[in-house]
Short mmCIF file of C-alpha atoms and ligand atoms in Angstrom, two decimals:
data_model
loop_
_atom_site.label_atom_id
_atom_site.label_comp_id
_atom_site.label_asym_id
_atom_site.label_seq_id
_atom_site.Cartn_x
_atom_site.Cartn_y
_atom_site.Cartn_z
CA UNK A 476 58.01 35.95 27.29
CA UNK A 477 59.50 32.43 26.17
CA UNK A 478 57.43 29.26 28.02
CA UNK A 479 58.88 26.34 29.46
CA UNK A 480 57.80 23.37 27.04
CA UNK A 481 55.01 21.85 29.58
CA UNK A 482 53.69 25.58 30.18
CA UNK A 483 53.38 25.59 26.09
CA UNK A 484 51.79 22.07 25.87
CA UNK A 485 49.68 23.35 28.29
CA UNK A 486 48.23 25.77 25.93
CA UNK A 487 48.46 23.49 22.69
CA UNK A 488 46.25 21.36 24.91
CA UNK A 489 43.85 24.38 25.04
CA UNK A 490 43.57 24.56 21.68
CA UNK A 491 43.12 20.53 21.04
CA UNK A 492 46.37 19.55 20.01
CA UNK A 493 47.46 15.87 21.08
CA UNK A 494 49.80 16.11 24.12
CA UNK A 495 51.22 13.28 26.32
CA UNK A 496 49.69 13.81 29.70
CA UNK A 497 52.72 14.78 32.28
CA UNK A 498 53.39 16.44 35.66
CA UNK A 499 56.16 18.76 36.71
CA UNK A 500 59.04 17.82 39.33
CA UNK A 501 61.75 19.22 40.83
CA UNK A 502 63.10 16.52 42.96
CA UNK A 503 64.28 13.13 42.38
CA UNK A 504 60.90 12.31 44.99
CA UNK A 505 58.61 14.20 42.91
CA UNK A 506 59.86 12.47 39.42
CA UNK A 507 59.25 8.98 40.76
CA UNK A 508 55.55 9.96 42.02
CA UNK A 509 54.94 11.63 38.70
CA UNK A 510 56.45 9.17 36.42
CA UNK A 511 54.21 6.39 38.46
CA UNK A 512 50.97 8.85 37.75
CA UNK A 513 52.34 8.91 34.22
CA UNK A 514 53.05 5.38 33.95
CA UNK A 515 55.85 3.76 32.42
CA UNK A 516 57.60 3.99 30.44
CA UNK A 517 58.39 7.89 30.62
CA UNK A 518 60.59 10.67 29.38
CA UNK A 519 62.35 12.80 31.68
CA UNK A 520 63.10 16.22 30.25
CA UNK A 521 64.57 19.22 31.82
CA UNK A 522 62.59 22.43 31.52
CA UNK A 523 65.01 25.26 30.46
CA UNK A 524 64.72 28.07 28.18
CA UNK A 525 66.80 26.96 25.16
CA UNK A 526 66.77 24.34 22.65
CA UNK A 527 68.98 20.99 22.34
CA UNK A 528 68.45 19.58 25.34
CA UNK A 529 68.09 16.15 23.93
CA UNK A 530 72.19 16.56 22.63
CA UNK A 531 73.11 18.03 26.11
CA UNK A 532 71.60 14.48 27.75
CA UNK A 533 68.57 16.64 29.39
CA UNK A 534 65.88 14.75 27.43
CA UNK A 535 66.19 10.50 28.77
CA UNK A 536 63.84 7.80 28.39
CA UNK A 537 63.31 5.46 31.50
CA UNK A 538 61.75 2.45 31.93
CA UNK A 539 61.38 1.71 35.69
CA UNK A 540 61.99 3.42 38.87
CA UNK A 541 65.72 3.42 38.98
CA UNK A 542 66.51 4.53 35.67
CA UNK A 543 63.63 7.82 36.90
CA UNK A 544 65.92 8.32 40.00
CA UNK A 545 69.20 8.28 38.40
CA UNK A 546 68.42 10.39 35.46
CA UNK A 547 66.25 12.41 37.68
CA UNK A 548 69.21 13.35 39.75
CA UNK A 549 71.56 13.63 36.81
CA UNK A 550 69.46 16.13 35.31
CA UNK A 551 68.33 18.52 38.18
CA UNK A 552 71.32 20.63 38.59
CA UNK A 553 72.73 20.14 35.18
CA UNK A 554 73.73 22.96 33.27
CA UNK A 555 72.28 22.91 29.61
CA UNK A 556 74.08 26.10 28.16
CA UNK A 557 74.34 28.68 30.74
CA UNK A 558 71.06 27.29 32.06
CA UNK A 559 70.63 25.80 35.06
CA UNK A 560 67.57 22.85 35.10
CA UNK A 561 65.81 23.37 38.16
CA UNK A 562 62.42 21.98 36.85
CA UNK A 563 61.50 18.74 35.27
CA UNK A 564 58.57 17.21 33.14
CA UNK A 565 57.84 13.85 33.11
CA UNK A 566 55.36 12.44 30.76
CA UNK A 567 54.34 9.13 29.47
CA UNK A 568 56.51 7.82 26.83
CA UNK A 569 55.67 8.16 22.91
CA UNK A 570 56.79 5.32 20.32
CA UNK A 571 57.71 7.65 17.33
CA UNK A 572 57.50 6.17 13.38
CA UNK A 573 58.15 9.44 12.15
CA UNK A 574 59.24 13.21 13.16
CA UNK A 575 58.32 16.24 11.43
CA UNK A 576 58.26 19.94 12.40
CA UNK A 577 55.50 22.77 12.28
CA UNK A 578 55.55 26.56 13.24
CA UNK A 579 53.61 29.74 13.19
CA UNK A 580 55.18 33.24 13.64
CA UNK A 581 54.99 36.72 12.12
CA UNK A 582 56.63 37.53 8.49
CA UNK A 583 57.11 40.88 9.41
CA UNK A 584 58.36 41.68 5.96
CA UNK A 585 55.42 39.99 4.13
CA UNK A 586 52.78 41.46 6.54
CA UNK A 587 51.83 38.01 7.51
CA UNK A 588 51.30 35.07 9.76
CA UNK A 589 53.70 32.10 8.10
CA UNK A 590 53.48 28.53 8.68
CA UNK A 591 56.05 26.21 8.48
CA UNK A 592 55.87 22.45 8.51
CA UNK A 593 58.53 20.25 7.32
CA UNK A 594 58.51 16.32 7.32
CA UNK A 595 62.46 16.28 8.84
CA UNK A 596 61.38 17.10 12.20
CA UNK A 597 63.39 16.36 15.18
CA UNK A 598 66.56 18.13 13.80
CA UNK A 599 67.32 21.89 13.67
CA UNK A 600 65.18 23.55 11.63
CA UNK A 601 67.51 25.72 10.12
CA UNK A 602 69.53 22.72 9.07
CA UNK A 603 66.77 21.67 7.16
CA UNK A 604 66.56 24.47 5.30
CA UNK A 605 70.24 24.47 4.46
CA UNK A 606 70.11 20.79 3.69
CA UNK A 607 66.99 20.25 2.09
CA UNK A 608 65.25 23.35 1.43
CA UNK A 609 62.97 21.39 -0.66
CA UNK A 610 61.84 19.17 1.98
CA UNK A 611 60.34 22.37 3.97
CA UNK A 612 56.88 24.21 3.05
CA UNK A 613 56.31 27.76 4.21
CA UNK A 614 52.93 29.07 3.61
CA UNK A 615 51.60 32.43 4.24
CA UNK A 616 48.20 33.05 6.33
CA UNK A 617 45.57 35.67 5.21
CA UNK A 618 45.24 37.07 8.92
CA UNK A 619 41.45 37.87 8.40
CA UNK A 620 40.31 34.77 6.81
CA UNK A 621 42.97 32.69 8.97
CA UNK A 622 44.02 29.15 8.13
CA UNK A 623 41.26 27.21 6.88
CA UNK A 624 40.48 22.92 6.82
CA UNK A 625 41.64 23.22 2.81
CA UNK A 626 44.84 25.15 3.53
CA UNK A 627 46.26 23.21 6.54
CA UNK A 628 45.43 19.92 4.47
CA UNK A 629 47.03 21.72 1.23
CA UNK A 630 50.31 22.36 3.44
CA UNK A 631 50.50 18.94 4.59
CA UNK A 632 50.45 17.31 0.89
CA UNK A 633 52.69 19.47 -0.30
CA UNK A 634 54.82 18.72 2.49
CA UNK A 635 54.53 14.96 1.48
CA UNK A 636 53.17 13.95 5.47
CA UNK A 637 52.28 10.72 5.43
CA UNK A 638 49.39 10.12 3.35
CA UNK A 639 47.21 8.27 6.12
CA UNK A 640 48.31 11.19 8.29
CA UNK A 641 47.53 13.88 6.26
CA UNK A 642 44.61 14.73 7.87
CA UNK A 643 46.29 14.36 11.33
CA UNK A 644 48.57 17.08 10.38
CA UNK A 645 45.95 19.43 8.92
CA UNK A 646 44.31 19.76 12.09
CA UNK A 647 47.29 19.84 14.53
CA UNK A 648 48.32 22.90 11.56
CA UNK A 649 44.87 24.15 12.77
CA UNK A 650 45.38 24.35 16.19
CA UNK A 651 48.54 24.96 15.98
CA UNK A 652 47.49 28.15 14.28
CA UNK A 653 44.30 29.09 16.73
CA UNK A 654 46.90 29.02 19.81
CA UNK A 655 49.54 31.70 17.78
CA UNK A 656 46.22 33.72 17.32
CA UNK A 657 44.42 33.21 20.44
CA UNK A 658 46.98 33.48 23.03
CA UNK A 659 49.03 36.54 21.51
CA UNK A 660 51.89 34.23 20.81
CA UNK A 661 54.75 35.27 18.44
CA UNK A 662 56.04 32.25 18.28
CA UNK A 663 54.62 28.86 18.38
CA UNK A 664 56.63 25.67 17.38
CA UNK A 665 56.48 21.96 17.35
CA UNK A 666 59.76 20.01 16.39
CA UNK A 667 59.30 17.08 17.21
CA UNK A 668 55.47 16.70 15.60
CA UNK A 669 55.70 13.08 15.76
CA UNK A 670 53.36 10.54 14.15
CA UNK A 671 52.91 7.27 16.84
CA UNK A 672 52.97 3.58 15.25
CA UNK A 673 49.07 3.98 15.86
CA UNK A 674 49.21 6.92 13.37
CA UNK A 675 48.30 9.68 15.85
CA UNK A 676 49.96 12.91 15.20
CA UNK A 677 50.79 14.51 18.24
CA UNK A 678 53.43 17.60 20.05
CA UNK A 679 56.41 16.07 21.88
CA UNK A 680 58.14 19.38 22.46
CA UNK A 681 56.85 22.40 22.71
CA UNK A 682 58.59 26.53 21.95
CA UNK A 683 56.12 29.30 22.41
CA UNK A 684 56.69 32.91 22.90
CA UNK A 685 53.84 35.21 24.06
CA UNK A 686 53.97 38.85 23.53
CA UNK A 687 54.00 40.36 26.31
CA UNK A 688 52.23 43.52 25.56
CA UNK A 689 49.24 41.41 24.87
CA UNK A 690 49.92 39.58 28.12
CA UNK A 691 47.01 42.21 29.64
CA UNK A 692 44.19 40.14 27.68
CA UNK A 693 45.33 36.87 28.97
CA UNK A 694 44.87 36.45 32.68
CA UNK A 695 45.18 32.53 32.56
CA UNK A 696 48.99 33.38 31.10
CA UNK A 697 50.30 35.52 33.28
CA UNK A 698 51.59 33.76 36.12
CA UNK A 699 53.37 31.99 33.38
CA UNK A 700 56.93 33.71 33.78
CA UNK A 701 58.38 31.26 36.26
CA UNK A 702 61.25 33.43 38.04
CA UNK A 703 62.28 30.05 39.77
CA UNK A 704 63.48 29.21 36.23
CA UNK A 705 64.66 32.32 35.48
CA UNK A 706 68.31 32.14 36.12
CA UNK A 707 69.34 33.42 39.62
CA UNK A 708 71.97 36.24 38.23
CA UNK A 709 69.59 37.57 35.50
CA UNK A 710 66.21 37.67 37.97
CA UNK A 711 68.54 39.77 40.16
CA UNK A 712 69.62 41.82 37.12
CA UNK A 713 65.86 42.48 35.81
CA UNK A 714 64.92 43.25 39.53
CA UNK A 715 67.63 45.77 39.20
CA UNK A 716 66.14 47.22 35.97
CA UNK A 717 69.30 45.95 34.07
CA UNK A 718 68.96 44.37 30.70
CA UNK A 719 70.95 41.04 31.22
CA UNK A 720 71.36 37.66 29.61
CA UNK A 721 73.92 35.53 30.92
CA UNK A 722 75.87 33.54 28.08
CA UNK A 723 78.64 30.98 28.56
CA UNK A 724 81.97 32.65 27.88
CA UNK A 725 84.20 34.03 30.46
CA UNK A 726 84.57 37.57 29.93
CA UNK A 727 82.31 39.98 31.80
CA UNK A 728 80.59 42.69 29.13
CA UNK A 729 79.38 45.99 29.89
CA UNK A 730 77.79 48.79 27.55
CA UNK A 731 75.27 51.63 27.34
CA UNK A 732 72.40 50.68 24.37
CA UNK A 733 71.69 47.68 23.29
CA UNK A 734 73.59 47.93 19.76
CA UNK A 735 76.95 48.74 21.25
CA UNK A 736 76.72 46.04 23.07
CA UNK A 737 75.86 43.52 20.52
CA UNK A 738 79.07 44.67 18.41
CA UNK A 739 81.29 44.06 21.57
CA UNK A 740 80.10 40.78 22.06
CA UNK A 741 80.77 40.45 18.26
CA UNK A 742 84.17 42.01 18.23
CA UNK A 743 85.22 40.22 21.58
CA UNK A 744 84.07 37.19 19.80
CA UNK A 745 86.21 37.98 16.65
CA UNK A 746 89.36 38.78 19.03
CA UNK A 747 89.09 34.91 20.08
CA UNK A 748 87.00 35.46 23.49
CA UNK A 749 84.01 34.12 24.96
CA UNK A 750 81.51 36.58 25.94
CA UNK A 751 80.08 35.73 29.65
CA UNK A 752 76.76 38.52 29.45
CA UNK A 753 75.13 40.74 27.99
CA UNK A 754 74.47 43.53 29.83
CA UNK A 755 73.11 47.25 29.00
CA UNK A 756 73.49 49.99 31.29
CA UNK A 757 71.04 51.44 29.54
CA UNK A 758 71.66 55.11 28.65
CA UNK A 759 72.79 57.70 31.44
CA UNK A 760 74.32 55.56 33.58
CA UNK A 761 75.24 56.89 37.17
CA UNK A 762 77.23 56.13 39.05
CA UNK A 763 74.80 53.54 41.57
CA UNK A 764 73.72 51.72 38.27
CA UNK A 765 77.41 50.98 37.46
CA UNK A 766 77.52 49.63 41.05
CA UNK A 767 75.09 47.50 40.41
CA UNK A 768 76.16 46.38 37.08
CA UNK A 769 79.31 45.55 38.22
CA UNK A 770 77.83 43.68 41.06
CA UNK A 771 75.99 41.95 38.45
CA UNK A 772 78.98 40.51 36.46
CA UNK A 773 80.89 39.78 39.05
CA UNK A 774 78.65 37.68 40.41
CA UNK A 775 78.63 34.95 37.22
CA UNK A 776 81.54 32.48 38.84
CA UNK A 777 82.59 31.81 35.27
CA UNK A 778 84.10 35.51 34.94
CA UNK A 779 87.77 36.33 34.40
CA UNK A 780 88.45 39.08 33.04
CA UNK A 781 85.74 42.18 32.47
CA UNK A 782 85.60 44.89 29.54
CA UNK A 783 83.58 48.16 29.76
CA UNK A 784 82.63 49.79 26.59
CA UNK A 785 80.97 53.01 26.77
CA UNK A 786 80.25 55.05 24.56
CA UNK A 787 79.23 58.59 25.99
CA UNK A 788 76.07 60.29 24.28
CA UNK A 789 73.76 61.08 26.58
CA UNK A 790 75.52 58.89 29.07
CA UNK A 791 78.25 61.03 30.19
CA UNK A 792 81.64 59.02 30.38
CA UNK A 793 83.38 60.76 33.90
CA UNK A 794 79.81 59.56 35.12
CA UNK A 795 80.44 56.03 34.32
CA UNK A 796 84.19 56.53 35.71
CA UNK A 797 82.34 57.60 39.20
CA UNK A 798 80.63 54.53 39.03
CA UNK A 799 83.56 52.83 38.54
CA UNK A 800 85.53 54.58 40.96
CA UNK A 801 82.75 53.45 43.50
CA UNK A 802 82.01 50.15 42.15
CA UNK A 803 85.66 49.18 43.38
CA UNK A 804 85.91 50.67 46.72
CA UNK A 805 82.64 48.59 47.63
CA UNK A 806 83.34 45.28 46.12
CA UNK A 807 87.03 45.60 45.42
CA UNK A 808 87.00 43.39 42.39
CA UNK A 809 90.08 40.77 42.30
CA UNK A 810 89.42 40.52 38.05
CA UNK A 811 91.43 42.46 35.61
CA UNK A 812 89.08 45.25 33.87
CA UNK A 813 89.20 46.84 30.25
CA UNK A 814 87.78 50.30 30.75
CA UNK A 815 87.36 51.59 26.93
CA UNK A 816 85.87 55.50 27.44
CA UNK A 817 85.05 57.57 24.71
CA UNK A 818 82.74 60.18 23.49
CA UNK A 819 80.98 62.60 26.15
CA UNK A 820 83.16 63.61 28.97
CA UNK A 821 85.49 60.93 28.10
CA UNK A 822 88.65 63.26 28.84
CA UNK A 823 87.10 63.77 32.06
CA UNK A 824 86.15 60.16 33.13
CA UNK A 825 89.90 59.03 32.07
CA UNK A 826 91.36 61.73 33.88
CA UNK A 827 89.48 60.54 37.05
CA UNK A 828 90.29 56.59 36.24
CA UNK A 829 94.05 57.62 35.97
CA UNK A 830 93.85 59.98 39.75
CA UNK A 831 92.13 56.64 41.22
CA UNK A 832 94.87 54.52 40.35
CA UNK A 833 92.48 51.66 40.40
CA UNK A 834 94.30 48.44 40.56
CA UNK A 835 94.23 46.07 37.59
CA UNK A 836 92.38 48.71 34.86
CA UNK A 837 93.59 48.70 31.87
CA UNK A 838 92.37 51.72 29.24
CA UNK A 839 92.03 51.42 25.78
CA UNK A 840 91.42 53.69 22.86
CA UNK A 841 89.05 51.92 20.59
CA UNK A 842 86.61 48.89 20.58
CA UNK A 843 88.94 46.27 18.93
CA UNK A 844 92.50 47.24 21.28
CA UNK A 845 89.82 46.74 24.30
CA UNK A 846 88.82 43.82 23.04
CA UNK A 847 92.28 41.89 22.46
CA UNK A 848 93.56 43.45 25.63
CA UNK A 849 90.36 41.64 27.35
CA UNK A 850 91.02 38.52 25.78
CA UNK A 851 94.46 38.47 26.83
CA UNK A 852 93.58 39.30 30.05
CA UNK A 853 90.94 36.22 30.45
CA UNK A 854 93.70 33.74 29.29
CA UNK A 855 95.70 34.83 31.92
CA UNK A 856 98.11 35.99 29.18
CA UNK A 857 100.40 39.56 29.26
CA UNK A 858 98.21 42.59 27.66
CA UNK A 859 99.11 43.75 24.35
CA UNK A 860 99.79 47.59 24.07
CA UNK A 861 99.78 48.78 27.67
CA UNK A 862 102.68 49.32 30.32
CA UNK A 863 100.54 48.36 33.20
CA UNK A 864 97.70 48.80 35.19
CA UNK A 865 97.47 52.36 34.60
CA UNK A 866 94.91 54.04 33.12
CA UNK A 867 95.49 57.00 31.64
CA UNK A 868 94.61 58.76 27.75
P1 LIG B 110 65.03 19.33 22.52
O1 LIG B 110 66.27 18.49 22.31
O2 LIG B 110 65.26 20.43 23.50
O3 LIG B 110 64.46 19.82 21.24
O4 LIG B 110 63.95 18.35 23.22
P2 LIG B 110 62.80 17.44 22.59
O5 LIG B 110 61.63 17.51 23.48
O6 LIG B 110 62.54 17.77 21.17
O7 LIG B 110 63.41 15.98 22.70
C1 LIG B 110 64.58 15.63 21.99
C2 LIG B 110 64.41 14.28 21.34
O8 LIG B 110 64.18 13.30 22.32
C3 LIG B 110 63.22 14.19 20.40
O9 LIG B 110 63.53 14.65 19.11
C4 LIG B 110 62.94 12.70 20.41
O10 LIG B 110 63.75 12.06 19.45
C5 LIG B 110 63.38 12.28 21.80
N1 LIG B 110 62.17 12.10 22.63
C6 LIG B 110 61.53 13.04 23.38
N2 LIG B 110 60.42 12.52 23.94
C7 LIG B 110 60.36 11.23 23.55
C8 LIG B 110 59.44 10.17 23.78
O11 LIG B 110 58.39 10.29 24.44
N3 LIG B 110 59.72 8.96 23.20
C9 LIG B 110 60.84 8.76 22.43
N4 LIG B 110 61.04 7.57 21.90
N5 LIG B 110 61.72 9.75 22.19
C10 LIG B 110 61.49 10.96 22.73
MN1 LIG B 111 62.72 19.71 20.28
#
């Protein structure tokens, strides 16, 4: 379960790291009574799920009343990359002399907690390590003995922190560490971990992923998945038992497992398309799951043209063509469809897509001829390699 940034300061706080204090809004009202409980100036930051909201103008400093309102109102609403800001934080502004970055997560191939800490905060961590590998530290944990005083304050000089802040940095390392271990967290990061002009080191953002099969031990954390910020298409999905994320491309995706449909997204990517989901059936899909799936894709405005990419195992593919078959007759889609069968039954489903004469379904043979033919399709552009909407093998 990812946290919204003031749900993760609210556990760094916990765990005695330096946060700016803050309240939540979400309306224009709300951010002017909590950026006068904040006092000015303040930051007003959308709460979404995904990084770079600074670059997508979601992160804005304001210095009075009427810059709160107007940024307030620009930002509610906004769409930050296929997420839609619902929630806001406002919190007393910092003054920043320096940004740095620090992490804990798992090294699953060394065994071990890893800490990260880099003085070029503030920017993409992975671009620091492209850029400047040498400007980034990454230091193993013993999980038993944990991170001691000497270790966090050993990671810090070898980072080259400030010298007057080295200390600073060892203990938000510390805590840092105590709230990956104590809360069950997979991830925890800090980018940026700024130092103030008064030399205080302290978290201005916040990323923190809790494992959710340890979400049992922590009461306090559970009623931390906010639905309200979950966005509206994929709550429905999840309710739905569909596995769904909603990207920001405009062609629908459909599969059965999880791999398959990673490759189509990868091959519909490759073929010049944007994908608009990712969606698994899951396997043995019948024929009111397709339904729903369907209902699920169609229901992203940004749609145009949808590809279906099964490949029958266990799922059997005249199955999937049932749910097809029904899918239209209940919400007679108006979107061209890619309908690529194959594998169990797949003789059989095509057979009964080619009787139903369904209109604007286009077959195809493999994963790459479904995949240009979908492109096509979402550009509005003739199909490649088909007569029509027939669908036939
Ligand atoms: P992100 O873009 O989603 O990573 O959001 P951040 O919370 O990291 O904010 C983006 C950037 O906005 C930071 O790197 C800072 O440069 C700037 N920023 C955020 N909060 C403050 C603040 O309190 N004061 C100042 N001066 N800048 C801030
Ligand atoms: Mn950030």
């Amino acid at each position: 379960m990812d946290l919204l940034e003031y749900q993760g300061k609210q556990l760094f706080a916990r765990h005695g790291l330096n946060v700016s204090p803050g309240h939540v809004a979400t309306t224009v009202d709300e951010a002017v009574q909590a950026a006068a409980d904040a006092g000015y100036p303040v930051v007003v930051k959308a709460q979404v799920l995904i990084g770079g909201r600074g670059k997508a103008g979601g992160v804005k400093l304001a210095a009075n009343e009427d810059e709160v309102r107007t940024h307030a109102s620009n930002i509610l609403g906004m769409d930050i990359r296929g997420h839609t800001v619902h929630t806001l934080w406002i919190e007393h502004a910092s003054d920043i002399a320096s940004e740095y970055y620090a992490s804990v997560l798992l090294d699953r191939s060394a065994s071990a907690p890893l800490v990260i800490f880099s003085v070029e905060g503030g920017v993409e961590i992975e671009e620091v390590a492209h850029n400047s590998p040498d400007k980034l530290v990454r230091r193993h944990v013993d999980a038993l003995d944990g991170l001691s005083h000497a270790e966090a304050l050993a990671i810090a000089t070898e980072g080259q922190a400030d010298e007057d802040v080295r200390e600073g940095v060892a203990a938000a390392l510390k805590a840092l560490y105590e709230t990956w271990v104590a809360e069950d967290a997979s991830l925890v990061e800090i980018n940026p971990l700024i130092v103030t002009p008064e030399r205080q080191v302290k978290a201005l953002d916040a990323k923190v992923t809790l494992d959710d099969n340890a979400l049992f031990r922590h009461p306090d954390n559970q009623g931390l998945s906010d639905t309200a910020n979950e966005d509206p298409i994929e709550h429905h999905a999840h309710e739905q038992g569909l596995q769904y994320v909603k990207l920001d491309g405009d062609i629908g995706i459909l599969g059965n497992g999880a791999g398959l449909v990673m490759s189509t997204l990868d091959v519909v990517a490759q073929a010049g398309g944007a994908p608009a989901n990712f969606l698994d059936a899951g396997g043995g899909s019948d024929a009111a799951k397709i339904t729903q799936a369907v209902e699920v894709i169609l229901s992203n405005p940004a749609v145009k043209a949808v590809l279906f990419n099964i490949f029958g195992g266990i799922t059997r593919c005249d199955e999937v063509a049932r749910g097809l078959i029904t899918a239209f007759e209940q919400i007679k889609p108006q979107l061209p469809f890619v309908v690529r069968l194959d594998g169990t039954n797949d003789v059989a489903g095509r057979a009964l897509l080619a009787d139903a004469k369904l209109p604007n379904v286009h077959a195809a043979h493999t994963m790459n001829q479904a995949a240009e033919m979908v492109v096509a399709l979402a550009a509005g552009l003739p199909v490649p390699g088909t007569d029509d909407a027939s669908v036939g093998s």
